[in-house]
Coordinates of C-alpha atoms and ligand atoms in Angstrom, one line a residue:
M1 CA -46.6 -6.7 40.5
N2 CA -44.7 -8.2 43.6
F3 CA -41.9 -6.0 44.6
Y4 CA -39.3 -9.1 44.4
K5 CA -40.7 -10.8 41.3
K6 CA -40.0 -7.4 39.4
I7 CA -36.3 -7.1 40.7
Q8 CA -35.6 -10.7 39.5
V9 CA -37.4 -9.8 35.9
L10 CA -36.0 -6.4 35.3
G11 CA -32.4 -7.7 36.6
G12 CA -32.6 -11.1 34.8
S13 CA -33.6 -9.2 31.7
A14 CA -30.3 -6.8 32.1
K15 CA -27.7 -9.7 31.9
Y16 CA -27.9 -9.5 28.4
D17 CA -25.2 -6.5 28.6
L18 CA -22.2 -7.2 29.6
C19 CA -20.2 -4.6 32.1
G20 CA -17.1 -7.1 31.6
S21 CA -16.2 -9.9 29.9
Y22 CA -16.7 -13.6 31.2
L23 CA -13.1 -13.8 31.8
C24 CA -12.5 -10.9 33.8
T25 CA -15.5 -12.0 36.0
S26 CA -13.9 -13.3 39.0
P27 CA -15.9 -13.8 41.2
P28 CA -18.4 -15.0 38.9
R29 CA -21.3 -13.2 38.1
K30 CA -24.6 -13.7 40.9
R31 CA -27.8 -13.8 41.7
D32 CA -28.7 -13.6 45.2
P33 CA -31.6 -15.0 47.4
L34 CA -34.0 -12.3 45.8
G35 CA -33.3 -12.6 42.1
R36 CA -31.6 -9.3 42.2
W37 CA -28.8 -9.5 39.5
I38 CA -25.1 -8.3 40.5
Y39 CA -22.3 -8.6 38.6
P40 CA -18.3 -7.8 39.0
A41 CA -17.1 -5.2 36.9
V42 CA -13.3 -4.3 36.5
L43 CA -13.1 -0.7 36.6
P44 CA -10.9 1.1 34.2
E45 CA -8.1 1.0 37.4
G46 CA -8.3 -2.5 37.6
K47 CA -10.6 -2.0 41.0
T48 CA -13.2 -4.8 40.8
I49 CA -16.8 -3.8 42.0
L50 CA -20.1 -5.2 42.3
L51 CA -22.7 -3.6 40.3
L52 CA -26.4 -4.4 40.4
K53 CA -27.5 -4.1 36.6
I54 CA -31.1 -3.4 36.0
L55 CA -33.3 -2.6 33.1
L56 CA -35.5 0.6 34.3
S57 CA -38.3 -1.6 31.5
N58 CA -38.9 -4.4 29.6
A59 CA -41.7 -3.1 27.4
C60 CA -40.0 -2.4 24.6
E61 CA -41.2 -0.5 20.8
N62 CA -38.9 -1.9 18.7
D63 CA -38.9 -5.7 17.6
C64 CA -35.1 -6.8 17.3
K65 CA -34.8 -10.2 16.1
Y66 CA -32.7 -11.8 18.7
C67 CA -33.9 -10.3 22.0
L68 CA -36.6 -11.3 25.1
N69 CA -37.6 -8.0 25.4
R70 CA -39.0 -7.3 21.1
C71 CA -42.3 -5.8 21.0
S72 CA -44.4 -8.9 19.4
R73 CA -42.7 -11.3 22.4
D74 CA -46.0 -12.3 24.7
F75 CA -44.9 -11.8 28.2
H76 CA -45.9 -9.2 30.8
R77 CA -44.3 -6.0 31.3
M78 CA -42.8 -4.1 34.0
G79 CA -40.6 -1.2 34.9
Y80 CA -40.1 1.2 37.3
Q81 CA -40.5 4.8 38.4
P82 CA -37.2 7.0 38.6
D83 CA -37.6 7.4 42.4
G84 CA -38.6 4.2 43.1
L85 CA -35.4 2.6 40.7
A86 CA -33.1 4.9 42.7
K87 CA -34.8 4.0 46.5
L88 CA -33.6 0.2 45.7
F89 CA -30.3 1.3 44.7
I90 CA -29.8 3.1 47.2
N91 CA -30.7 0.2 49.7
L92 CA -28.9 -2.4 48.4
F93 CA -26.0 0.3 48.4
S94 CA -27.1 1.3 52.4
H95 CA -26.8 -2.3 53.1
C96 CA -23.4 -3.0 51.6
K97 CA -24.8 -5.5 48.6
V98 CA -23.9 -3.4 45.7
Q99 CA -21.3 -0.7 44.7
G100 CA -22.3 0.9 41.5
L101 CA -25.3 0.7 39.1
F102 CA -25.4 -0.2 35.9
L103 CA -28.7 1.2 34.2
S104 CA -30.7 0.0 30.8
S105 CA -34.3 -0.2 29.4
A106 CA -36.0 -1.3 26.4
V107 CA -37.7 1.6 24.7
C108 CA -41.2 1.9 26.8
T109 CA -43.1 4.7 24.4
S110 CA -40.5 6.6 23.1
V111 CA -36.9 7.0 23.0
A112 CA -37.2 10.5 24.2
S113 CA -39.3 9.4 27.1
T114 CA -37.2 6.5 28.6
M115 CA -33.9 8.5 28.6
E116 CA -35.9 11.4 30.3
K117 CA -36.6 8.8 33.0
M118 CA -33.3 7.3 33.1
I119 CA -31.7 10.2 33.5
K120 CA -33.9 11.2 36.4
T121 CA -32.6 8.1 37.9
V122 CA -29.6 8.8 37.8
E123 CA -30.2 12.7 38.6
I124 CA -31.9 11.3 41.7
L125 CA -29.1 9.6 42.8
R126 CA -26.7 11.8 42.3
F127 CA -28.8 14.7 44.0
K128 CA -31.8 13.9 46.5
Y129 CA -28.8 11.1 47.6
R130 CA -25.5 12.2 47.0
F131 CA -24.4 8.9 45.6
K132 CA -20.7 9.3 44.3
G133 CA -19.6 6.1 43.1
Y134 CA -20.1 4.3 39.8
I135 CA -22.8 4.5 37.4
H136 CA -22.9 3.2 33.6
L137 CA -25.7 4.1 31.9
K138 CA -26.2 2.6 28.7
I139 CA -27.5 5.4 26.0
L140 CA -30.8 4.0 23.8
P141 CA -30.3 4.2 19.8
G142 CA -31.7 7.5 18.6
A143 CA -30.9 9.3 21.6
G144 CA -30.6 13.1 21.0
F145 CA -27.9 15.2 22.0
D146 CA -28.8 16.8 24.8
Y147 CA -30.1 13.7 26.7
I148 CA -26.5 12.0 25.5
K149 CA -24.8 15.7 27.3
R150 CA -26.4 15.1 30.4
A151 CA -25.9 11.2 30.5
V152 CA -21.8 12.1 29.9
Q153 CA -22.3 14.4 32.9
L154 CA -24.0 12.4 35.1
S155 CA -22.2 9.2 34.8
D156 CA -18.9 7.2 34.9
R157 CA -19.3 5.3 31.8
V158 CA -22.0 5.6 28.7
S159 CA -22.6 3.2 26.2
V160 CA -24.4 2.7 22.8
N161 CA -24.9 -0.9 21.8
L162 CA -23.8 -1.7 18.0
E163 CA -25.3 -5.1 18.3
A164 CA -23.7 -5.9 14.5
P165 CA -21.1 -4.6 12.7
S166 CA -22.7 -3.2 9.4
R167 CA -25.7 -1.9 8.3
D168 CA -26.8 -4.8 6.8
R169 CA -26.3 -7.0 9.5
L170 CA -28.3 -4.7 11.8
K171 CA -31.2 -4.4 9.7
S172 CA -31.4 -7.6 9.4
I173 CA -31.6 -8.5 12.9
A174 CA -33.0 -5.2 14.1
S175 CA -35.1 -3.3 11.6
D176 CA -36.0 -0.2 13.5
K177 CA -32.4 0.7 14.1
N178 CA -30.4 3.0 11.9
L179 CA -26.5 2.2 12.1
D180 CA -25.1 5.6 10.9
K181 CA -28.3 7.9 12.7
D182 CA -29.3 5.9 15.8
I183 CA -25.9 4.7 17.1
L184 CA -22.8 5.7 15.3
L185 CA -23.8 9.9 15.4
P186 CA -24.6 9.6 19.2
L187 CA -21.0 7.3 19.3
K188 CA -19.4 10.7 17.6
W189 CA -21.5 12.8 20.2
I190 CA -20.1 11.1 23.0
K191 CA -16.7 11.3 21.9
V192 CA -16.7 15.2 21.0
L193 CA -18.3 15.5 24.7
R194 CA -15.5 13.4 26.5
S195 CA -12.8 15.1 24.5
E196 CA -14.0 18.4 26.0
K197 CA -14.1 16.7 29.5
T198 CA -17.7 17.2 30.5
G199 CA -17.7 13.5 31.9
A200 CA -17.6 10.0 31.7
P201 CA -14.3 9.6 33.1
A202 CA -14.3 5.7 32.8
G203 CA -15.1 6.2 28.8
H204 CA -17.7 5.2 26.1
T205 CA -18.1 1.1 24.9
T206 CA -20.2 -0.8 22.8
Q207 CA -21.3 -4.2 22.0
F208 CA -21.8 -6.8 19.5
V209 CA -24.3 -9.8 19.7
V210 CA -22.0 -12.5 18.1
G211 CA -23.2 -15.1 16.0
A212 CA -27.0 -13.2 15.4
S213 CA -26.6 -11.9 12.1
G214 CA -24.3 -14.5 10.8
E215 CA -21.6 -11.7 10.2
S216 CA -17.9 -13.4 10.8
D217 CA -15.3 -12.6 13.1
K218 CA -13.0 -10.6 10.9
E219 CA -16.6 -8.1 10.2
I220 CA -16.4 -7.4 13.4
L221 CA -12.7 -7.2 14.9
K222 CA -12.4 -4.6 11.9
T223 CA -15.7 -2.4 12.6
T224 CA -14.0 -2.5 16.0
S225 CA -10.5 -1.5 15.1
M226 CA -12.7 1.5 13.5
L227 CA -14.7 2.7 16.4
Y228 CA -11.1 2.2 18.1
S229 CA -9.1 4.6 15.9
E230 CA -12.4 7.4 14.7
F231 CA -14.6 7.2 17.6
D232 CA -12.2 7.2 20.5
L233 CA -14.3 3.8 21.5
T234 CA -12.8 2.8 25.0
R235 CA -13.9 -0.9 24.6
A236 CA -15.9 -3.5 22.7
Y237 CA -18.0 -5.9 24.0
F238 CA -18.7 -9.6 22.5
S239 CA -22.2 -11.2 23.8
S240 CA -22.4 -14.7 22.1
F241 CA -25.8 -14.7 21.4
Q242 CA -28.0 -17.6 23.1
P243 CA -31.2 -18.1 21.3
V244 CA -34.8 -16.9 23.4
P245 CA -37.7 -19.1 23.0
G246 CA -40.9 -17.3 21.4
T247 CA -38.4 -15.1 19.1
P248 CA -37.7 -15.2 15.3
L249 CA -34.4 -16.4 15.9
E250 CA -35.0 -19.6 18.9
N251 CA -33.6 -22.4 16.8
H252 CA -30.4 -20.0 15.8
P253 CA -27.7 -22.3 17.0
P254 CA -26.0 -20.3 20.2
T255 CA -22.6 -18.9 19.7
P256 CA -19.6 -20.9 21.2
L257 CA -18.2 -19.0 24.2
L258 CA -15.1 -20.4 22.8
R259 CA -15.8 -17.7 19.9
E260 CA -16.6 -14.7 22.2
H261 CA -12.8 -15.8 23.7
R262 CA -11.2 -15.3 20.5
L263 CA -12.9 -12.4 20.1
Y264 CA -12.0 -10.7 23.6
Q265 CA -8.1 -12.4 22.8
S266 CA -8.0 -10.0 19.3
D267 CA -9.6 -7.1 21.2
F268 CA -6.6 -7.0 23.9
L269 CA -4.4 -7.4 20.9
L270 CA -5.8 -3.9 19.3
R271 CA -6.4 -2.4 22.6
K272 CA -3.1 -3.6 25.2
Y273 CA -0.5 -5.2 22.3
N274 CA -0.2 -2.4 19.6
F275 CA -1.4 -4.9 17.1
K276 CA -3.1 -3.3 13.6
F277 CA -6.4 -5.2 12.7
E278 CA -4.4 -6.1 9.7
E279 CA -2.3 -8.0 11.5
I280 CA -4.9 -10.2 13.0
I281 CA -5.3 -13.8 11.5
F282 CA -8.8 -15.1 10.0
D283 CA -9.5 -18.6 8.5
S284 CA -10.7 -19.1 5.3
S285 CA -14.1 -18.5 6.9
K286 CA -13.2 -15.1 8.1
N287 CA -13.2 -16.4 11.4
L288 CA -10.3 -16.8 14.5
P289 CA -9.5 -20.0 14.4
L290 CA -10.6 -21.4 17.7
S291 CA -8.0 -24.0 18.2
R292 CA -5.4 -21.1 19.2
D293 CA -4.1 -18.2 20.6
P294 CA -4.8 -15.2 18.1
K295 CA -1.5 -14.4 19.4
Q296 CA 0.0 -17.4 19.5
I297 CA -0.9 -17.7 15.4
W298 CA 0.8 -14.6 14.7
S299 CA 3.5 -15.8 15.9
L300 CA 3.7 -19.1 14.5
T301 CA 3.1 -17.8 11.1
H302 CA 5.6 -15.2 11.5
P303 CA 9.3 -17.1 12.4
E304 CA 11.0 -14.3 11.1
R305 CA 10.4 -12.6 13.9
F306 CA 11.8 -14.9 16.7
P307 CA 13.8 -15.7 18.8
V308 CA 14.1 -12.8 20.5
E309 CA 16.9 -11.7 22.8
V310 CA 15.0 -10.7 26.4
N311 CA 17.8 -8.7 27.3
T312 CA 18.2 -6.6 24.5
A313 CA 14.2 -6.9 22.8
T314 CA 12.7 -3.8 22.7
K315 CA 8.9 -3.7 24.4
Q316 CA 7.1 -3.7 21.7
Q317 CA 9.3 -6.8 20.3
L318 CA 8.7 -8.6 23.5
L319 CA 4.9 -7.8 23.6
R320 CA 5.1 -10.3 20.4
V321 CA 6.3 -12.8 21.9
P322 CA 3.2 -15.7 23.1
G323 CA 3.1 -15.7 27.3
I324 CA 4.7 -12.1 27.7
G325 CA 1.7 -9.3 28.4
P326 CA 2.2 -5.7 28.8
K327 CA 3.0 -5.6 32.6
S328 CA 5.5 -8.7 32.0
A329 CA 7.2 -6.6 29.1
E330 CA 7.3 -3.2 31.1
R331 CA 9.3 -5.5 34.3
I332 CA 11.5 -6.9 31.9
V333 CA 12.6 -3.8 30.4
R334 CA 12.5 -1.7 34.1
M335 CA 14.1 -4.7 36.0
R336 CA 17.3 -5.4 33.3
G337 CA 18.5 -1.9 33.4
R338 CA 20.0 -3.1 36.9
N339 CA 20.5 -6.7 35.8
N340 CA 20.1 -8.7 32.9
F341 CA 17.9 -11.9 33.2
Y342 CA 19.4 -15.7 33.3
T343 CA 17.1 -17.9 33.6
L344 CA 13.0 -18.4 32.9
E345 CA 12.5 -18.8 36.7
E346 CA 13.6 -15.4 36.8
L347 CA 11.1 -14.7 34.2
R348 CA 8.1 -16.4 35.9
G349 CA 9.2 -14.3 38.8
V350 CA 7.5 -10.9 36.6
G351 CA 4.6 -12.4 35.5
V352 CA 6.2 -14.3 32.3
V353 CA 4.2 -17.7 31.3
V354 CA 7.1 -19.7 31.1
K355 CA 5.3 -22.9 29.0
W356 CA 4.3 -20.6 26.0
V357 CA 7.1 -18.8 25.8
R358 CA 10.1 -21.0 25.7
P359 CA 10.6 -21.5 21.8
F360 CA 10.1 -17.2 21.5
I361 CA 13.0 -16.1 23.4
L362 CA 16.5 -16.2 23.6
I363 CA 17.8 -15.2 27.6
N364 CA 21.9 -14.4 27.3
G365 CA 21.7 -15.8 23.7
K366 CA 20.8 -19.3 25.0
K367 CA 17.7 -21.1 23.0
Q368 CA 15.4 -22.3 25.9
S369 CA 14.1 -26.3 25.5
G370 CA 11.0 -27.6 26.8
G371 CA 7.3 -26.6 27.1
F372 CA 5.6 -25.5 24.2
Q373 CA 5.5 -27.4 21.2
C374 CA 6.0 -25.2 18.2
R375 CA 5.7 -26.9 14.8
L376 CA 7.7 -24.0 12.7
F377 CA 10.7 -23.7 15.6
P378 CA 12.5 -27.1 15.3
Ligands
SF4_401 S1 -34.6 -1.9 21.3 FE1 -33.6 -3.1 23.0 S2 -34.8 -4.0 24.4 FE2 -36.2 -3.4 22.1 S3 -36.5 -5.6 21.3 FE3 -34.1 -4.3 21.1 S4 -32.7 -5.0 21.6 FE4 -34.7 -5.5 22.9

């Protein structure tokens, strides 16, 4: 197999694993002239780096219905040996093409032998090439405790993909995987290892294939919320299902990106705005309405909570106002201690989105007219 063709295929296959939402990939992901896949990823401290995302192998033993690498799909299989992949990465790194690695793989021969090779790749990078940069290592469903422990020790971030929000949903699209034994148990081990400060300082994550199993947004967010509270998950990613030719779901409709976007917005409410799952508003089909931002919908259905006076409201009250985010709420509370706010322009100066905020606030007791039209607040 031609060297560049291999990078193209195994890098291209890795695109289905997300390392950032499309909301925060700026600049957007790109493919260089050789076909290698390079993605911007936002680190927990807010810095953006370029990741090489690649599979160790695309030869899978499993037969997940949505996946291009499933064993019953007819296409050419290939893979790297650990030293070859480590060398490829270091070559790109030394030419300043990438700054970090996102390594995943299909289940090649067995989960154990694939995890062995993935870990070997990372060990070569860490110890032979002394690479100290960012590594996100995907943990395969069903991996044993010792592999998980080593992965956590060596990596900045690890992840195990849930794919679907319940046992039945997962069974319907990935019959080889057992939600409790293969996915939740590894996530529990990772939680314990991280609580002992064993490694993975950038946390542990998961991903859902949105729309593949007929699940609702309510099911996805309920499971996500449970993972945050019971498994200390750092964050969840949502990947819109896109049909792949030659799979049982090739005629299944693709999931609109707007649905993925609304899930990310709601996930932000859970993680950054102190919303509880029970406060997220769904439509009659148990999905997030696509027509409006979830926080705006919550605000419009709670007129008793508005308007809030920006010069006296608590940070929690400010966080409920459309157009005020965690950073701007923080700045308002900090700055008004010295000087009260008097105008919308002053609020704009601390990052408030003025067009959204007007109907929901008072500034020194005064209502703000214009901007976003809100039927509930005449
Ligand atoms: S185990 Fe992973 S690579 Fe294999 S078919 Fe399932 S989703 Fe695809």
